Short mmCIF file of C-alpha atoms and ligand atoms in Angstrom, two decimals:
data_model
loop_
_atom_site.label_atom_id
_atom_site.label_comp_id
_atom_site.label_asym_id
_atom_site.label_seq_id
_atom_site.Cartn_x
_atom_site.Cartn_y
_atom_site.Cartn_z
CA UNK A 1 6.34 22.94 4.88
CA UNK A 2 9.10 20.76 3.47
CA UNK A 3 12.84 20.46 3.90
CA UNK A 4 13.13 20.46 7.69
CA UNK A 5 15.17 17.27 7.74
CA UNK A 6 17.62 18.41 5.04
CA UNK A 7 18.01 21.77 6.78
CA UNK A 8 19.06 20.00 9.97
CA UNK A 9 21.32 17.53 8.17
CA UNK A 10 23.23 20.36 6.49
CA UNK A 11 23.98 21.73 9.92
CA UNK A 12 24.94 18.37 11.38
CA UNK A 13 21.87 18.49 13.64
CA UNK A 14 19.25 15.83 14.34
CA UNK A 15 16.13 16.04 12.13
CA UNK A 16 14.06 17.14 15.12
CA UNK A 17 16.01 20.41 15.21
CA UNK A 18 14.84 21.00 11.65
CA UNK A 19 11.22 20.52 12.71
CA UNK A 20 11.73 23.00 15.57
CA UNK A 21 13.14 25.56 13.15
CA UNK A 22 10.17 24.78 10.91
CA UNK A 23 7.80 25.84 13.69
CA UNK A 24 9.61 29.21 13.87
CA UNK A 25 9.22 29.63 10.11
CA UNK A 26 5.51 28.84 10.46
CA UNK A 27 5.08 31.61 13.07
CA UNK A 28 7.10 34.04 10.93
CA UNK A 29 5.00 33.40 7.84
CA UNK A 30 1.71 33.66 9.78
CA UNK A 31 2.77 37.04 11.19
CA UNK A 32 3.77 38.33 7.78
CA UNK A 33 0.67 37.03 6.00
CA UNK A 34 -1.59 38.50 8.70
CA UNK A 35 0.21 41.86 8.28
CA UNK A 36 -0.42 41.67 4.54
CA UNK A 37 -4.10 40.88 5.11
CA UNK A 38 -4.02 37.39 3.58
CA UNK A 39 -7.45 36.02 4.59
CA UNK A 40 -6.71 32.27 4.40
CA UNK A 41 -3.48 30.34 4.87
CA UNK A 42 -3.23 26.57 4.91
CA UNK A 43 -0.14 24.72 6.10
CA UNK A 44 0.65 21.08 5.45
CA UNK A 45 2.08 19.97 8.79
CA UNK A 46 1.66 16.17 8.81
CA UNK A 47 0.31 13.91 6.10
CA UNK A 48 -1.46 10.58 6.28
CA UNK A 49 1.77 9.17 4.76
CA UNK A 50 4.10 10.72 7.34
CA UNK A 51 3.22 7.92 9.79
CA UNK A 52 5.62 5.77 7.74
CA UNK A 53 8.56 7.60 9.31
CA UNK A 54 10.48 6.11 12.23
CA UNK A 55 8.56 5.98 15.54
CA UNK A 56 11.21 8.29 17.03
CA UNK A 57 10.64 10.97 14.42
CA UNK A 58 6.84 10.65 14.57
CA UNK A 59 6.80 11.01 18.36
CA UNK A 60 9.22 13.95 18.20
CA UNK A 61 6.85 15.70 15.77
CA UNK A 62 3.82 14.90 18.00
CA UNK A 63 5.74 16.29 20.96
CA UNK A 64 6.33 19.49 19.01
CA UNK A 65 2.59 19.78 18.30
CA UNK A 66 1.97 19.36 22.03
CA UNK A 67 4.52 22.01 22.93
CA UNK A 68 3.17 24.42 20.35
CA UNK A 69 -0.42 23.89 21.54
CA UNK A 70 0.52 24.35 25.20
CA UNK A 71 2.44 27.49 24.30
CA UNK A 72 -0.76 28.68 22.61
CA UNK A 73 -2.70 27.98 25.81
CA UNK A 74 -0.17 29.94 27.84
CA UNK A 75 -0.38 32.90 25.46
CA UNK A 76 -4.15 32.77 25.70
CA UNK A 77 -4.05 32.79 29.49
CA UNK A 78 -1.70 35.77 29.48
CA UNK A 79 -3.60 37.66 26.81
CA UNK A 80 -0.69 37.51 24.41
CA UNK A 81 -2.57 35.53 21.83
CA UNK A 82 -1.90 35.73 18.13
CA UNK A 83 -4.22 37.56 15.77
CA UNK A 84 -5.23 34.63 13.62
CA UNK A 85 -7.90 32.02 13.92
CA UNK A 86 -6.64 28.44 13.91
CA UNK A 87 -8.43 25.53 12.26
CA UNK A 88 -7.20 21.97 11.89
CA UNK A 89 -7.96 19.91 8.81
CA UNK A 90 -7.40 16.21 8.34
CA UNK A 91 -8.62 12.99 9.87
CA UNK A 92 -8.81 14.05 13.50
CA UNK A 93 -11.39 11.59 14.75
CA UNK A 94 -10.94 10.06 18.17
CA UNK A 95 -9.54 6.55 18.00
CA UNK A 96 -7.38 7.47 15.00
CA UNK A 97 -3.58 7.70 14.99
CA UNK A 98 -3.33 11.22 16.46
CA UNK A 99 -2.96 10.93 20.27
CA UNK A 100 -6.14 11.86 22.18
CA UNK A 101 -4.45 14.51 24.33
CA UNK A 102 -3.33 16.33 21.16
CA UNK A 103 -6.86 16.10 19.73
CA UNK A 104 -8.21 17.71 22.91
CA UNK A 105 -5.59 20.47 22.78
CA UNK A 106 -6.28 21.27 19.17
CA UNK A 107 -10.04 21.36 19.59
CA UNK A 108 -9.48 23.76 22.47
CA UNK A 109 -7.22 25.94 20.34
CA UNK A 110 -9.82 26.05 17.55
CA UNK A 111 -12.53 27.05 19.97
CA UNK A 112 -10.50 29.72 21.76
CA UNK A 113 -9.35 31.35 18.53
CA UNK A 114 -12.74 31.08 16.80
CA UNK A 115 -13.73 34.71 17.40
CA UNK A 116 -10.71 35.97 15.41
CA UNK A 117 -11.76 36.29 11.81
CA UNK A 118 -9.12 38.42 10.11
CA UNK A 119 -6.79 35.65 9.00
CA UNK A 120 -7.79 31.99 9.13
CA UNK A 121 -4.81 29.67 9.49
CA UNK A 122 -5.64 26.05 8.70
CA UNK A 123 -3.14 23.41 9.73
CA UNK A 124 -3.34 20.05 8.00
CA UNK A 125 -2.61 17.20 10.40
CA UNK A 126 -3.08 13.55 9.43
CA UNK A 127 -4.26 15.01 6.15
CA UNK A 128 -4.38 13.44 2.70
CA UNK A 129 -6.12 14.96 -0.30
CA UNK A 130 -7.26 11.62 -1.70
CA UNK A 131 -8.57 10.49 1.69
CA UNK A 132 -10.45 13.81 1.96
CA UNK A 133 -12.19 13.24 -1.39
CA UNK A 134 -12.92 9.63 -0.42
CA UNK A 135 -14.55 10.79 2.80
CA UNK A 136 -16.76 13.25 0.88
CA UNK A 137 -17.71 10.47 -1.59
CA UNK A 138 -18.66 8.13 1.25
CA UNK A 139 -20.89 10.75 2.81
CA UNK A 140 -22.68 11.33 -0.48
CA UNK A 141 -22.98 7.57 -1.07
CA UNK A 142 -24.67 7.25 2.33
CA UNK A 143 -27.20 9.94 1.35
CA UNK A 144 -27.86 8.15 -1.94
CA UNK A 145 -28.31 4.86 -0.09
CA UNK A 146 -30.88 6.46 2.20
CA UNK A 147 -32.71 7.79 -0.84
CA UNK A 148 -32.01 11.42 0.11
CA UNK A 149 -29.93 12.22 -2.96
CA UNK A 150 -30.05 11.04 -6.59
CA UNK A 151 -26.63 10.21 -8.13
CA UNK A 152 -27.29 12.49 -11.11
CA UNK A 153 -27.97 15.40 -8.77
CA UNK A 154 -24.54 15.26 -7.13
CA UNK A 155 -22.73 18.50 -7.90
CA UNK A 156 -19.18 19.81 -7.44
CA UNK A 157 -20.63 21.89 -4.64
CA UNK A 158 -21.83 18.72 -2.85
CA UNK A 159 -18.30 17.33 -2.94
CA UNK A 160 -16.84 20.64 -1.74
CA UNK A 161 -19.29 20.66 1.16
CA UNK A 162 -17.85 17.34 2.27
CA UNK A 163 -14.21 18.52 2.25
CA UNK A 164 -12.42 19.69 5.38
CA UNK A 165 -12.15 23.13 3.79
CA UNK A 166 -15.95 23.46 3.34
CA UNK A 167 -16.97 27.09 3.51
CA UNK A 168 -13.53 28.39 2.57
CA UNK A 169 -12.56 29.73 -0.86
CA UNK A 170 -10.36 27.59 -3.14
CA UNK A 171 -6.65 28.39 -2.76
CA UNK A 172 -5.26 30.97 -5.18
CA UNK A 173 -1.62 30.11 -4.65
CA UNK A 174 0.19 27.00 -3.46
CA UNK A 175 3.79 27.41 -2.31
CA UNK A 176 6.02 24.34 -2.27
CA UNK A 177 9.50 24.81 -0.83
CA UNK A 178 12.53 22.49 -0.72
CA UNK A 179 12.92 21.86 -4.44
CA UNK A 180 10.27 19.15 -4.84
CA UNK A 181 7.97 19.62 -7.82
CA UNK A 182 4.81 17.90 -6.68
CA UNK A 183 1.69 18.41 -4.58
CA UNK A 184 2.19 15.30 -2.42
CA UNK A 185 -1.53 14.73 -1.79
CA UNK A 186 -2.17 18.32 -0.67
CA UNK A 187 -5.56 19.96 -1.41
CA UNK A 188 -6.04 17.88 -4.56
CA UNK A 189 -9.61 18.90 -5.28
CA UNK A 190 -9.12 22.48 -4.13
CA UNK A 191 -5.97 23.09 -6.20
CA UNK A 192 -7.73 22.63 -9.59
CA UNK A 193 -6.99 26.23 -10.61
CA UNK A 194 -4.45 27.25 -8.00
CA UNK A 195 -1.25 28.90 -9.16
CA UNK A 196 1.79 26.89 -8.11
CA UNK A 197 5.03 28.40 -6.86
CA UNK A 198 8.09 26.27 -6.31
CA UNK A 199 11.32 27.21 -4.60
CA UNK A 200 14.52 25.45 -3.53
CA UNK A 201 14.38 27.14 -0.14
CA UNK A 202 14.17 24.70 2.73
CA UNK A 203 11.16 25.50 4.89
CA UNK A 204 13.11 26.56 8.03
CA UNK A 205 14.89 29.20 5.89
CA UNK A 206 11.63 30.59 4.50
CA UNK A 207 11.32 34.29 5.34
CA UNK A 208 9.02 37.26 4.80
CA UNK A 209 11.01 38.02 1.65
CA UNK A 210 10.21 34.64 0.15
CA UNK A 211 6.52 35.16 0.82
CA UNK A 212 6.78 38.59 -0.83
CA UNK A 213 8.49 37.03 -3.84
CA UNK A 214 5.82 34.36 -4.17
CA UNK A 215 3.06 36.97 -3.95
CA UNK A 216 4.80 39.22 -6.49
CA UNK A 217 5.07 36.32 -8.94
CA UNK A 218 1.46 35.42 -8.28
CA UNK A 219 0.37 38.99 -9.08
CA UNK A 220 1.94 38.63 -12.54
CA UNK A 221 0.17 35.39 -13.38
CA UNK A 222 -2.70 35.51 -15.86
CA UNK A 223 -5.57 33.48 -14.52
CA UNK A 224 -8.10 32.41 -17.10
CA UNK A 225 -9.81 29.48 -15.39
CA UNK A 226 -10.17 27.68 -18.71
CA UNK A 227 -11.37 30.76 -20.58
CA UNK A 228 -9.28 32.56 -23.25
CA UNK A 229 -7.47 35.86 -22.88
CA UNK A 230 -9.91 38.79 -22.74
C1 LIG B 1 8.70 18.55 6.47
O1 LIG B 1 10.08 18.38 6.43
C2 LIG B 1 8.07 18.22 7.81
C3 LIG B 1 7.12 17.10 7.82
C4 LIG B 1 6.76 16.38 6.78
C5 LIG B 1 6.53 16.75 9.11
P1 LIG B 1 10.71 16.94 6.13
O2 LIG B 1 10.82 16.21 7.43
O3 LIG B 1 9.94 16.25 5.07
O4 LIG B 1 12.16 17.34 5.64
P2 LIG B 1 13.00 16.64 4.48
O5 LIG B 1 12.12 16.59 3.27
O6 LIG B 1 13.38 15.28 4.96
O7 LIG B 1 14.17 17.55 4.30
MG1 LIG B 2 10.10 16.09 3.01
#
């Protein structure tokens, strides 16, 4: 979800307003994808590198997470909850940089939405693809050190089991808005054979039509996974 700041700047608004509009786009895309029966959606909300931003911007974004999570709680209490299951991926250990009250709210949200299986929405918070692979490597190294695993027996599957996305299929399509042509540390292992779709649209402007366009383009792609054309 990129381009919130530029969206706000173009309107002469503070960057925070762009992040708020970005939350609306997130809801819009979740609704649309759930209608279309997309089984897994993963959003990059906050990276391990985003902490480099000004303290004002970081705390405004954290405050938005809080608001969004409390709104989710309210919906739950009033039986107006959304249809999708929510999962959070990233380094969300206690004692890390994400405030403890947010960690508690997001664990609660995961638990309360866990019975909904139709569409799984994963939200990456304090997420970095390299850090995710490093974490999986450390876990395997610990098993090797304990003599429970031989280095030559380590498989791709073992690494995948140590990723935050363990148990989920690899992404078929990665959408990057806002004109940047890079992955920016997103799902590095998982994206090995993902189709990439780039657009100049700033995330807050992203609509159902853009999702349709991305899916239409995706449907025309020939996926060979290293094989040759049949
Ligand atoms: C994405 O929008 C939101 C986050 C990374 C939290 P940006 O804030 O990166 O917006 P631009 O790229 O400055 O326009
Ligand atoms: Mg950006």
